[in-house]
PDB file of C-alpha atoms in Angstrom:
ATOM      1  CA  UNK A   1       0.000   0.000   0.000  1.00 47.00           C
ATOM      2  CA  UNK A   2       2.829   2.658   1.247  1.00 44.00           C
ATOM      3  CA  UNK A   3       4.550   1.642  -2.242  1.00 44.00           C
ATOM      4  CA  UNK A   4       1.607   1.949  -4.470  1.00 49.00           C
ATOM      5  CA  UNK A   5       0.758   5.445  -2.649  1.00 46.00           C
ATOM      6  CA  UNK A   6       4.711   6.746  -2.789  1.00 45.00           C
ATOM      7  CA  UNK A   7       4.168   5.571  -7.026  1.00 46.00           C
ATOM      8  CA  UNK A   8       0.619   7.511  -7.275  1.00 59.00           C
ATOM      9  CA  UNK A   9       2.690  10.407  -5.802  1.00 60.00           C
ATOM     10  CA  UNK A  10       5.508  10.295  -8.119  1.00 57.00           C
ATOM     11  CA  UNK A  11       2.720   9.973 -10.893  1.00 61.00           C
ATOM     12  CA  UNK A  12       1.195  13.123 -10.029  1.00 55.00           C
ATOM     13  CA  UNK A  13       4.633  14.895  -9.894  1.00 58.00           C
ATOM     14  CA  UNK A  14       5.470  13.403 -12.763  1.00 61.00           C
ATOM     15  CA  UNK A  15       2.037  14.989 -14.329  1.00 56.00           C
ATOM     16  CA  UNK A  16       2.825  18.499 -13.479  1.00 57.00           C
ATOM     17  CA  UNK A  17       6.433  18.264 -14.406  1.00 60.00           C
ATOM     18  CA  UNK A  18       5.456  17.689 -17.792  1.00 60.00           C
ATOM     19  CA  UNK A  19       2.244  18.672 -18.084  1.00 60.00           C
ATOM     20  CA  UNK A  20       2.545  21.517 -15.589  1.00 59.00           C
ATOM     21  CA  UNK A  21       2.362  24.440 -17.812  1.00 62.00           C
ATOM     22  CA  UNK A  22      -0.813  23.473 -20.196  1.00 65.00           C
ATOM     23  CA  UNK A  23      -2.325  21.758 -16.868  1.00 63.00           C
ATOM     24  CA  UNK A  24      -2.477  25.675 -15.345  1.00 67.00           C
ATOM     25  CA  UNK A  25      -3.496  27.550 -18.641  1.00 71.00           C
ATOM     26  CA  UNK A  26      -6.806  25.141 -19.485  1.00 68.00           C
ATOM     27  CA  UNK A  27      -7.113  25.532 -15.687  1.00 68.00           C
ATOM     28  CA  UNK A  28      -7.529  29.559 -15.866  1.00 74.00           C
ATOM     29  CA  UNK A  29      -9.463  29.317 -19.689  1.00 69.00           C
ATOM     30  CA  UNK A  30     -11.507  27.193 -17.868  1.00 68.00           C
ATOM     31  CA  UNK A  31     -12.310  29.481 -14.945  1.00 74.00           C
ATOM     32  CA  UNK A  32     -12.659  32.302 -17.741  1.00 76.00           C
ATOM     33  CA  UNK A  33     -14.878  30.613 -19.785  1.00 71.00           C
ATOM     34  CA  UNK A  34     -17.143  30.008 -16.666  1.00 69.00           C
ATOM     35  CA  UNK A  35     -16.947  32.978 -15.351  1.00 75.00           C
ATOM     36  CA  UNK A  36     -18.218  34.582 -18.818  1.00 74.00           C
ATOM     37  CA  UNK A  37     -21.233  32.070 -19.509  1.00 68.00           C
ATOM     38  CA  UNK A  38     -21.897  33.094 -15.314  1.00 70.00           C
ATOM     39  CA  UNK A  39     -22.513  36.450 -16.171  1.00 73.00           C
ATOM     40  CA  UNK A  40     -23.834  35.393 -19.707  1.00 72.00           C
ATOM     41  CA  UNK A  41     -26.243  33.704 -17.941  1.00 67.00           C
ATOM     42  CA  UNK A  42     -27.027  36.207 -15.446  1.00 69.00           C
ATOM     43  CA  UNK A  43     -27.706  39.164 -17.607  1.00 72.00           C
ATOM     44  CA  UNK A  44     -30.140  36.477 -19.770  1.00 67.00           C
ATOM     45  CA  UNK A  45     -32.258  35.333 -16.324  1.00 65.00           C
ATOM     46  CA  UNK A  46     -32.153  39.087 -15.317  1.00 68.00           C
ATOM     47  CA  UNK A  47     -34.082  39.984 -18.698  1.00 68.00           C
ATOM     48  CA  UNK A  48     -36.360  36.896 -18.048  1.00 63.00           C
ATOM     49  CA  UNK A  49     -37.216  37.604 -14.528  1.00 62.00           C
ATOM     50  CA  UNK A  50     -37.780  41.212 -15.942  1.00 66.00           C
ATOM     51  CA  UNK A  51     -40.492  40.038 -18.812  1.00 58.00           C
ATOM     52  CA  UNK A  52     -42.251  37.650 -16.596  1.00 56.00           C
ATOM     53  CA  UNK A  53     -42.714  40.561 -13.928  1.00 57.00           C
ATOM     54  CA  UNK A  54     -44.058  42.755 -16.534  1.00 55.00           C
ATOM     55  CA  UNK A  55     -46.557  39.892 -17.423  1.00 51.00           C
ATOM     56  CA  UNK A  56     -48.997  37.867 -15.553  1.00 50.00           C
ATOM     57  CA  UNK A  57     -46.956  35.350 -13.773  1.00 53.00           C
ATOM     58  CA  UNK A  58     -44.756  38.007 -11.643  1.00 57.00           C
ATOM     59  CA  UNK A  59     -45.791  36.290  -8.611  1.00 58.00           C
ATOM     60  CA  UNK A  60     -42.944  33.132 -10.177  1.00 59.00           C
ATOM     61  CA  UNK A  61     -39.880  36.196 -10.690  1.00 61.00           C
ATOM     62  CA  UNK A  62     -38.291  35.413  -7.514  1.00 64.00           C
ATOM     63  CA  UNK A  63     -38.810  31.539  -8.196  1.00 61.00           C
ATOM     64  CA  UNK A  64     -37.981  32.059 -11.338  1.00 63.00           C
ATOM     65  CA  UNK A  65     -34.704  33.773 -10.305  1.00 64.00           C
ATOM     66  CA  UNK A  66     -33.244  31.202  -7.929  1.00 64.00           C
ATOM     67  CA  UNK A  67     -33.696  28.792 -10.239  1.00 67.00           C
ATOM     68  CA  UNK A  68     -31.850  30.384 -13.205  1.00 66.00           C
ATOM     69  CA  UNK A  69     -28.911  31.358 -11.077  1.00 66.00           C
ATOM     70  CA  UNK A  70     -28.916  27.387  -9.710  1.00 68.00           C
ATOM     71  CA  UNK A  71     -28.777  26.593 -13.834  1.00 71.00           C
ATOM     72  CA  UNK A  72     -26.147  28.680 -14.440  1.00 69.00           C
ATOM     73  CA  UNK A  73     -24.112  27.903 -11.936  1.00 71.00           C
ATOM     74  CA  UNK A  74     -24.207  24.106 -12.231  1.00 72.00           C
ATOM     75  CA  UNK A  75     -23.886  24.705 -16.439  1.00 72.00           C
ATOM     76  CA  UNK A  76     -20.706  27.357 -15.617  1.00 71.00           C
ATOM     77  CA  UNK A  77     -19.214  24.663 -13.212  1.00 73.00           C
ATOM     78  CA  UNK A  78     -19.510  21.475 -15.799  1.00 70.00           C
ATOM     79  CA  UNK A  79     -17.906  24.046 -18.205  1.00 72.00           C
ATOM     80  CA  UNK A  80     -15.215  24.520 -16.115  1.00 70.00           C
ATOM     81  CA  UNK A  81     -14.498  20.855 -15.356  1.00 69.00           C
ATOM     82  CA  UNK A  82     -15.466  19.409 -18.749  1.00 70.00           C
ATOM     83  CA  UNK A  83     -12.741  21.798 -20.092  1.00 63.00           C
ATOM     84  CA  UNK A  84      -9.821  20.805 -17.887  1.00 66.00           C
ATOM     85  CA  UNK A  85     -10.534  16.780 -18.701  1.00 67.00           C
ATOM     86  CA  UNK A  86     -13.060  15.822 -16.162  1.00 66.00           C
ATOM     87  CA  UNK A  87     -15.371  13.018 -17.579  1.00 69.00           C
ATOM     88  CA  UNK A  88     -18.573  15.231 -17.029  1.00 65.00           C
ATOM     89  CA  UNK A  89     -20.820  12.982 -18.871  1.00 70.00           C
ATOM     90  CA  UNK A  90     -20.897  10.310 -15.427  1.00 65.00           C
ATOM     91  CA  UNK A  91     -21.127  13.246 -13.380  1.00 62.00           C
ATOM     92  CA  UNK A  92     -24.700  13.945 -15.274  1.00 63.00           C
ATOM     93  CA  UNK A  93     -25.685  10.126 -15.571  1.00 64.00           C
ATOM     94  CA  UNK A  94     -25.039  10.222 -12.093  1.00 62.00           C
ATOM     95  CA  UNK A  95     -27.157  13.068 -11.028  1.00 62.00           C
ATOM     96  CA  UNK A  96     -29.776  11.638 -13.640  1.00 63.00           C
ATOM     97  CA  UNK A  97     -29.552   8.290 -11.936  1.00 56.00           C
ATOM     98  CA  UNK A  98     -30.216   9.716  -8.721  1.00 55.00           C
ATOM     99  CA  UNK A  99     -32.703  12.396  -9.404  1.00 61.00           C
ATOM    100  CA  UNK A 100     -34.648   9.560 -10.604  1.00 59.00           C
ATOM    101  CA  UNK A 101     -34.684   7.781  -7.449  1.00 55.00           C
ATOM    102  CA  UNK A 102     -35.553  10.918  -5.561  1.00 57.00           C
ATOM    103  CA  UNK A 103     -38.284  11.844  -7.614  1.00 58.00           C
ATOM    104  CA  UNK A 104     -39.890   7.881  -6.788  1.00 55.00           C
ATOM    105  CA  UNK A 105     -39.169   8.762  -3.466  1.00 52.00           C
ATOM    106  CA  UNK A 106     -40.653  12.106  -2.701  1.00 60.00           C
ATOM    107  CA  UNK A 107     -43.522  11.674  -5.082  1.00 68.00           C
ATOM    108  CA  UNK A 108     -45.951  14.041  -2.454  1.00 72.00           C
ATOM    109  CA  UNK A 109     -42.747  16.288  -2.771  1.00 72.00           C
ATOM    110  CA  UNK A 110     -43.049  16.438  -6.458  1.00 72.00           C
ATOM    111  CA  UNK A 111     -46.487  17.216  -7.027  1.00 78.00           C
ATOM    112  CA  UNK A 112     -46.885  19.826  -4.208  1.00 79.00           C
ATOM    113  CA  UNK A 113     -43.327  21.583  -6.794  1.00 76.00           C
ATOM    114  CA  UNK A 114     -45.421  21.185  -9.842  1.00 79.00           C
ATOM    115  CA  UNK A 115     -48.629  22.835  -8.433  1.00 81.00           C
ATOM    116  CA  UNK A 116     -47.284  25.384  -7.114  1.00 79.00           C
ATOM    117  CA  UNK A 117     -45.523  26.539 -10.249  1.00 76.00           C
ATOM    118  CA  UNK A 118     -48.587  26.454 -11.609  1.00 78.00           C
ATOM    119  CA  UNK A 119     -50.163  28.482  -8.887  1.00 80.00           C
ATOM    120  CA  UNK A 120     -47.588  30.922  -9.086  1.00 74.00           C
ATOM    121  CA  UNK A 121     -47.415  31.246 -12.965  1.00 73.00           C
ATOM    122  CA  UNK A 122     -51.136  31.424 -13.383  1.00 75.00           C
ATOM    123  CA  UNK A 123     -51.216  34.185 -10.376  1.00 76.00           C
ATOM    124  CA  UNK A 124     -54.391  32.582  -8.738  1.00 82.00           C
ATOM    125  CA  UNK A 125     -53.157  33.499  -5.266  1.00 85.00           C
ATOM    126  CA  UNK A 126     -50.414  36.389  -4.121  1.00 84.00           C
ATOM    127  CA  UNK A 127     -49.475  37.823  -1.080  1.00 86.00           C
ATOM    128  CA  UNK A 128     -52.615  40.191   0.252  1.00 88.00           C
ATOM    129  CA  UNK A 129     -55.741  38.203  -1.085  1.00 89.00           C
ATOM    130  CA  UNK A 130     -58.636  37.204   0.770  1.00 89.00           C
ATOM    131  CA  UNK A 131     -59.046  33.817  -0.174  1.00 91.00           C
ATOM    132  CA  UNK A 132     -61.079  30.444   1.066  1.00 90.00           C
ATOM    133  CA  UNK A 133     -59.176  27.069   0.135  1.00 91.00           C
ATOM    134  CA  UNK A 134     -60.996  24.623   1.848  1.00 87.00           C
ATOM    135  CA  UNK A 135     -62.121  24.759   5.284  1.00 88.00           C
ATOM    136  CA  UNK A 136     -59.057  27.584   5.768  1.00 91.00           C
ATOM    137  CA  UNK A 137     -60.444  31.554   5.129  1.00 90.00           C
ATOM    138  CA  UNK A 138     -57.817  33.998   5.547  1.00 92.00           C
ATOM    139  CA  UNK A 139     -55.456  36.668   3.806  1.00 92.00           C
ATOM    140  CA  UNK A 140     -52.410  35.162   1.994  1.00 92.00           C
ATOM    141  CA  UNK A 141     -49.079  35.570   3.284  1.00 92.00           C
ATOM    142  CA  UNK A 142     -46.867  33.410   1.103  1.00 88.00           C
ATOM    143  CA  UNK A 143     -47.044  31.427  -2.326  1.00 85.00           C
ATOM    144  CA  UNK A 144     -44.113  29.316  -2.418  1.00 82.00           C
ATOM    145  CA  UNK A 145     -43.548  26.405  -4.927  1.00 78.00           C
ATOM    146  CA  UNK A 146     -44.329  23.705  -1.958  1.00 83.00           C
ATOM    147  CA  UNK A 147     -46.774  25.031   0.404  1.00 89.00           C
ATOM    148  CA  UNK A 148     -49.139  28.065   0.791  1.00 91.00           C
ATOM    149  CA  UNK A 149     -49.525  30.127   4.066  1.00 92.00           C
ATOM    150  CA  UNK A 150     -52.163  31.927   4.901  1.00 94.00           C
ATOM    151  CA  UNK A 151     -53.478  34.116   8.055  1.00 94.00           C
ATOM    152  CA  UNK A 152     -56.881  33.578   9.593  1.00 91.00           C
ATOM    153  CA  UNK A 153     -58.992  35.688  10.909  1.00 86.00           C
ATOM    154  CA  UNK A 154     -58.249  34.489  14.241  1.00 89.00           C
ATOM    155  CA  UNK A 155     -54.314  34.800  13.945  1.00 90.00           C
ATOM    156  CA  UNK A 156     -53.761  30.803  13.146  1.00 92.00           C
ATOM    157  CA  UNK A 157     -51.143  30.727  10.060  1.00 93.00           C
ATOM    158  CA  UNK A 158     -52.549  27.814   8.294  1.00 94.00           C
ATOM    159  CA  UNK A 159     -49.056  25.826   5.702  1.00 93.00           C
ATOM    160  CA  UNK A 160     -51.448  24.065   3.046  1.00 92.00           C
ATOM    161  CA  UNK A 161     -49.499  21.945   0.649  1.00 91.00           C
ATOM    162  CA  UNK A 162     -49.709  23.081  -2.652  1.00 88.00           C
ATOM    163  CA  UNK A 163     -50.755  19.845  -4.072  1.00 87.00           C
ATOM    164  CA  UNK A 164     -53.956  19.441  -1.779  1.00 88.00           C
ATOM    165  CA  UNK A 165     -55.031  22.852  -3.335  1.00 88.00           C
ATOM    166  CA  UNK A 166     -57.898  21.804  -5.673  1.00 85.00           C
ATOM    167  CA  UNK A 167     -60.710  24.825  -5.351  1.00 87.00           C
ATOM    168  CA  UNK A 168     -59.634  28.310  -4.213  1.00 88.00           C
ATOM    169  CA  UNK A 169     -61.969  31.072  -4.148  1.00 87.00           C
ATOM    170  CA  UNK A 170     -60.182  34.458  -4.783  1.00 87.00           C
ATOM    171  CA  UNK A 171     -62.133  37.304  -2.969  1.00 84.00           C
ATOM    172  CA  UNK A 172     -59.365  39.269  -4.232  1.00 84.00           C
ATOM    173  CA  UNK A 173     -59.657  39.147  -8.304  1.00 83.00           C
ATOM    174  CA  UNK A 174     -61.987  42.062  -9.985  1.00 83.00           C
ATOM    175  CA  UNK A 175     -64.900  42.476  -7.867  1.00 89.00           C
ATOM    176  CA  UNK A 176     -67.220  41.435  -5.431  1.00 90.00           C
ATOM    177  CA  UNK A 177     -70.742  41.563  -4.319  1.00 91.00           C
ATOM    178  CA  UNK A 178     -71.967  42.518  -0.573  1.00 92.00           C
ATOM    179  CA  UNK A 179     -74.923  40.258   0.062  1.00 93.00           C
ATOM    180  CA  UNK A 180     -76.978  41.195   3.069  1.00 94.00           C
ATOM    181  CA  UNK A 181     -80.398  38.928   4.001  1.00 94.00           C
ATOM    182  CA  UNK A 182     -82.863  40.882   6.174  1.00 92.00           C
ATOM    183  CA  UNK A 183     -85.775  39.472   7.850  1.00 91.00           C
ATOM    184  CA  UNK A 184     -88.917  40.854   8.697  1.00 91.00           C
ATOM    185  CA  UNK A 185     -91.996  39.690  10.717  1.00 89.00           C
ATOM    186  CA  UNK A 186     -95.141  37.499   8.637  1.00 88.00           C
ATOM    187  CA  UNK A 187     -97.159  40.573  10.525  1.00 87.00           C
ATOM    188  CA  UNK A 188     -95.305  43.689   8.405  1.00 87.00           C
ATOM    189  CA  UNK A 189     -96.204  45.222   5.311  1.00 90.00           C
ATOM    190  CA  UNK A 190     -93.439  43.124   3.218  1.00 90.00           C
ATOM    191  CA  UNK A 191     -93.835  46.180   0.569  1.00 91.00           C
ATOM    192  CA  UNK A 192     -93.059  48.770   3.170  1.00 92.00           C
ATOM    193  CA  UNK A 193     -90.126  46.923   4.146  1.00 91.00           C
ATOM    194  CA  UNK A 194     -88.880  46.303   1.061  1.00 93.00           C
ATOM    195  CA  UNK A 195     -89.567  50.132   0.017  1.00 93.00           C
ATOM    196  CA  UNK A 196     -87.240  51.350   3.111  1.00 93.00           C
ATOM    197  CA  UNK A 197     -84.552  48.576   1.817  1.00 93.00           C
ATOM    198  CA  UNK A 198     -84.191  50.410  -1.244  1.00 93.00           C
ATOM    199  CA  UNK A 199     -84.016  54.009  -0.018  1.00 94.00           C
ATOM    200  CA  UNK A 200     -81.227  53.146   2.633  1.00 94.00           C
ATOM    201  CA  UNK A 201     -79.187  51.146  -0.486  1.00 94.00           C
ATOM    202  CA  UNK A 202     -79.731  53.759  -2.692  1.00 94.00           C
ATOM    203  CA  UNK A 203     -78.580  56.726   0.087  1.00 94.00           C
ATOM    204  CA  UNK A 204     -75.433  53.885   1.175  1.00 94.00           C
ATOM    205  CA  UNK A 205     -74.625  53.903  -2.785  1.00 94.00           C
ATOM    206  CA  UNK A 206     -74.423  57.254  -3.213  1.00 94.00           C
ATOM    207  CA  UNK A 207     -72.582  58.135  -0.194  1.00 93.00           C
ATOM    208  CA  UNK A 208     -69.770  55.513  -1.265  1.00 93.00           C
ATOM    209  CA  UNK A 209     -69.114  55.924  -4.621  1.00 92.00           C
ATOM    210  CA  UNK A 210     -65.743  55.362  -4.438  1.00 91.00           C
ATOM    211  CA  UNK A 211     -66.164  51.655  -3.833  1.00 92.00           C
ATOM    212  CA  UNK A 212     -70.096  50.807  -5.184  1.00 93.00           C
ATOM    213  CA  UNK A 213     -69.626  50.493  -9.019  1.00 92.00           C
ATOM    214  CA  UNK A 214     -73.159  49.439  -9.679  1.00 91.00           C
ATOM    215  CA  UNK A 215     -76.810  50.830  -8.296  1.00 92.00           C
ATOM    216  CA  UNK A 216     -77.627  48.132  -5.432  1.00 93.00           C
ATOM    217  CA  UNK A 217     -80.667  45.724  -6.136  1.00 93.00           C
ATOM    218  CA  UNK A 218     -83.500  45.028  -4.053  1.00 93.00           C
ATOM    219  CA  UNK A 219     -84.035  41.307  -4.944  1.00 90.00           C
ATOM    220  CA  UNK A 220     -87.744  41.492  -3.292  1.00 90.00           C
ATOM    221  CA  UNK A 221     -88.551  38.223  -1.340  1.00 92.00           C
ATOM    222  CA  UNK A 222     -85.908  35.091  -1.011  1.00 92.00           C
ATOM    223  CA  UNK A 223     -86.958  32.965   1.373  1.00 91.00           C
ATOM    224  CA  UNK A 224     -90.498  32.148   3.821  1.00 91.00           C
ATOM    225  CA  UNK A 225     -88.815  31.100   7.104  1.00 88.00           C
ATOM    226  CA  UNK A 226     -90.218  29.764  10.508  1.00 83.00           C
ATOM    227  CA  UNK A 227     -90.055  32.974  11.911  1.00 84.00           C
ATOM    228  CA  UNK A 228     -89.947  36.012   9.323  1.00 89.00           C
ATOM    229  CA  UNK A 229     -89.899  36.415   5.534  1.00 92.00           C
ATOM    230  CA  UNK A 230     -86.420  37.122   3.838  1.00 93.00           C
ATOM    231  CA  UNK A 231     -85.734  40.212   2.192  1.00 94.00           C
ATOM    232  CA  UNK A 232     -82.491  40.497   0.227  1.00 95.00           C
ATOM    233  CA  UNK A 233     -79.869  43.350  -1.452  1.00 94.00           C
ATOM    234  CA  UNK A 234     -76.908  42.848  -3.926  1.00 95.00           C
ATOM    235  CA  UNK A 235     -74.624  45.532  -4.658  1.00 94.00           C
ATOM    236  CA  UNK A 236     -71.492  45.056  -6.348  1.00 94.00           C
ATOM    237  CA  UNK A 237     -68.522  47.087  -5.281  1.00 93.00           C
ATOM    238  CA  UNK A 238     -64.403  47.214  -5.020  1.00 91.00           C
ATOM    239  CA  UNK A 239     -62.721  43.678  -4.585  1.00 87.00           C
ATOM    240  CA  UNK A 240     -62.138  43.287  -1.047  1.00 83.00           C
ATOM    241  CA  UNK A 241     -64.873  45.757   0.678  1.00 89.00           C
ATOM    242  CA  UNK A 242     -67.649  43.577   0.380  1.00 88.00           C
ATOM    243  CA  UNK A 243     -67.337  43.102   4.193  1.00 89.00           C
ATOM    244  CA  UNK A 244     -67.091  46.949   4.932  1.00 91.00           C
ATOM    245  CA  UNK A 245     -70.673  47.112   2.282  1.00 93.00           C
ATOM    246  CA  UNK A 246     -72.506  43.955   4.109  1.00 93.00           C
ATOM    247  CA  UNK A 247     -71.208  45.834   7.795  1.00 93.00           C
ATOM    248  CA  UNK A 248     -72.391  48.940   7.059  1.00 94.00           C
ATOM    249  CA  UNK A 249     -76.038  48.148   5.378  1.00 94.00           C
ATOM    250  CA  UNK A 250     -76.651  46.062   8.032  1.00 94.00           C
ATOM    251  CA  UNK A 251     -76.299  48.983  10.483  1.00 94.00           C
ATOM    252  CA  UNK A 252     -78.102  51.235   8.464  1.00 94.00           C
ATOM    253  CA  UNK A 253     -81.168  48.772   7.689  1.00 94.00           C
ATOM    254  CA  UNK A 254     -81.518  48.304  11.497  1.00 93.00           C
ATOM    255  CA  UNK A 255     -81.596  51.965  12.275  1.00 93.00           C
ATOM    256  CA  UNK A 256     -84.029  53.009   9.902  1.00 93.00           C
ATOM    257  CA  UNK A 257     -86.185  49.598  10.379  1.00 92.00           C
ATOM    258  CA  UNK A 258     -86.576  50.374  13.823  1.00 91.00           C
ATOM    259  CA  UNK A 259     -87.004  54.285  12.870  1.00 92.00           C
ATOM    260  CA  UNK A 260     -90.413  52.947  10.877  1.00 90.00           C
ATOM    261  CA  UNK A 261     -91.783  50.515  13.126  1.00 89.00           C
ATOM    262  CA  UNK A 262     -90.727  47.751  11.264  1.00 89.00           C
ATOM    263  CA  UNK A 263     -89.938  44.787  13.082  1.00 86.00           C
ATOM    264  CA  UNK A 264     -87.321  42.246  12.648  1.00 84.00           C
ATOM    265  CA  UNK A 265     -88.362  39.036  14.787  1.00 83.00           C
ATOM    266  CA  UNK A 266     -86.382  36.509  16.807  1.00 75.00           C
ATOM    267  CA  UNK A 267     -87.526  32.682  16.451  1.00 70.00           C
ATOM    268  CA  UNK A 268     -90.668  32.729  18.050  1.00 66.00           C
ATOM    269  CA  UNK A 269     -92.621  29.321  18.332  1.00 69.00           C
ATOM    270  CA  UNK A 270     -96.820  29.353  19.407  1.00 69.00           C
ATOM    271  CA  UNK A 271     -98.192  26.778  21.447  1.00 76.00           C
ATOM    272  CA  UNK A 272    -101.655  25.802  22.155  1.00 74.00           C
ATOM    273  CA  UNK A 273    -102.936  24.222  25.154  1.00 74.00           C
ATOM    274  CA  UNK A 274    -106.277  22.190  24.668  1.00 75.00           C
ATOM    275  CA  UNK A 275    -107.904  21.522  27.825  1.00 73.00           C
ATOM    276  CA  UNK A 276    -110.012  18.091  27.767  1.00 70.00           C
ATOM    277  CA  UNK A 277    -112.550  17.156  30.151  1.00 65.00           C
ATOM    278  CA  UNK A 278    -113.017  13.823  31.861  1.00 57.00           C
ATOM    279  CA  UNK A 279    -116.385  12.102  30.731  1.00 55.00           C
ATOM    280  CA  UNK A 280    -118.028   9.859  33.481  1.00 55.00           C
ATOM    281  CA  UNK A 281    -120.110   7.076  32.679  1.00 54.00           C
ATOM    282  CA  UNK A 282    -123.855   6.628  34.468  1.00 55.00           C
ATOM    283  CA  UNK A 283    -123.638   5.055  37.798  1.00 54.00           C
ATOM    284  CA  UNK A 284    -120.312   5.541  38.181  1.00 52.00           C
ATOM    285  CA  UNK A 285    -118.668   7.319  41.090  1.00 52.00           C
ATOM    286  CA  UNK A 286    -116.774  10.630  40.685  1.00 50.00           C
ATOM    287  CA  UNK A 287    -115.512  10.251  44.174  1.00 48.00           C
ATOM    288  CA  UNK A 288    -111.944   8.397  44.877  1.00 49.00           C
ATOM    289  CA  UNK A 289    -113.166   7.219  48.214  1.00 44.00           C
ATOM    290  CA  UNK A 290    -114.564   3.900  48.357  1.00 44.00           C
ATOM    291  CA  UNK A 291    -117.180   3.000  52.083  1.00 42.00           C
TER     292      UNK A 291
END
């Protein structure tokens, strides 16, 4: 063993002795010619991350970014070692070999990647939207290409894997409509009510113009319920203030409802007692005393 080391030795100073000289200049060509497809590469991913933040898939730039400086690297780096005499082809049978294995092994792993590319490049979700996605309503934090966060209502930051992200519903996208349900007692005059339901959306619409970009609509009568008759109003405004609209109507309807007399009931339920009285047969005796 020490002989065969003390011979590899000897070979290798045997090497540069000789081969010294050419050795050290395709050694610094080789770190040129890296460095200049680095910044090659750079300057061409900084164009691309420009474009795709002009378009509609700027939520993937920074992904988009990190990736392309990964590529370059790696392609700069093979370069490099390809043109000093490493065998670079096994290097990237090897990687193949064993990205293949990883891929069979994080398969879950995999698919949450894919769909959130997707995510991201389509722009259905980005930082600041008011979004459901399953059970989970909240304002996004953070698309990232394996999970989604977003903030509840109540605080809880909820990590959903991007591959169990089937439906979301984007509160966020264009604009919305404030939906508010009013009920009033079966006694009212339902066309009274619904007469003082269109004066206070009409006076709400035109003291918020800046966020109502339609003239609200009085829908009439939705629903017959146990306990009152439904009375509904759509207006569509600004994505995002729905909640302020529905908050606000609501407030208004109930001060001028109770203004006019109009009530709004609470579940109420009637009962009737029925009295019976005891029939007693002839000869019978009424008294529970027996002689």
């Amino acid at each position: 063993k020490e002989e065969s080391a003390l011979f590899s030795i000897f070979e290798v100073v045997d090497y540069f002795q000789h081969q010294g000289v050419a050795f050290v200049t395709r050694l610094c060509v080789a770190i040129l010619i890296g460095a200049a497809l680095y910044l090659l590469g750079r300057g061409v991913s900084a164009g691309l991350i420009r474009i795709v933040r002009s378009g509609r898939a700027a939520n993937l730039a920074p992904t988009l970014a990190s990736f392309l400086h990964v590529a370059v690297a790696v392609i700069s780096v093979l370069t490099m070692l390809g043109h000093i005499g490493v065998n670079v082809t096994a290097l990237v049978a090897g990687a193949g070999v064993f990205g293949v294995a990883l891929g069979f092994g994080s398969q879950a792993l995999v698919r949450d990647i894919i769909s959130g590319f997707f995510l991201l490049f389509d722009g259905a979700l980005s930082p600041g939207d008011l979004v459901k996605i399953g059970d989970v309503q909240g304002v996004v934090e953070s698309v990232g290409l394996r999970a989604t966060q977003v903030r509840a209502i109540s605080g809880q930051l909820f990590y959903i894997p991007n591959g169990q992200i089937t439906v979301v519903g984007n509160a966020s996208r264009g604009w919305n409509r404030a939906i508010v349900d009013i009920g009033v007692a079966y006694e009212q005059d339902t066309r009274r009510g619904l007469s003082v339901l269109q004066q206070v959306a009409q006076q709400w619409a035109k003291d918020n113009k800046a966020i109502c970009l339609e003239p609200p609509e009085v829908q009439g009568i939705v629903s017959l319920n146990a306990s009152d008759v439904g009375l509904r109003v759509i207006v569509k405004v600004k994505q995002g203030m729905q909640g302020i609209a529905e908050r606000e109507l609501r407030t208004r309807i109930k001060s001028e409802f109770d203004a006019q007399g109009i009530d709004i009931p609470f579940p109420r339920h009637v009962i009737y007692h029925r009295r019976e009285e005891q029939t007693e047969s002839p000869g019978s005796d009424s008294s529970p005393f027996f002689d």
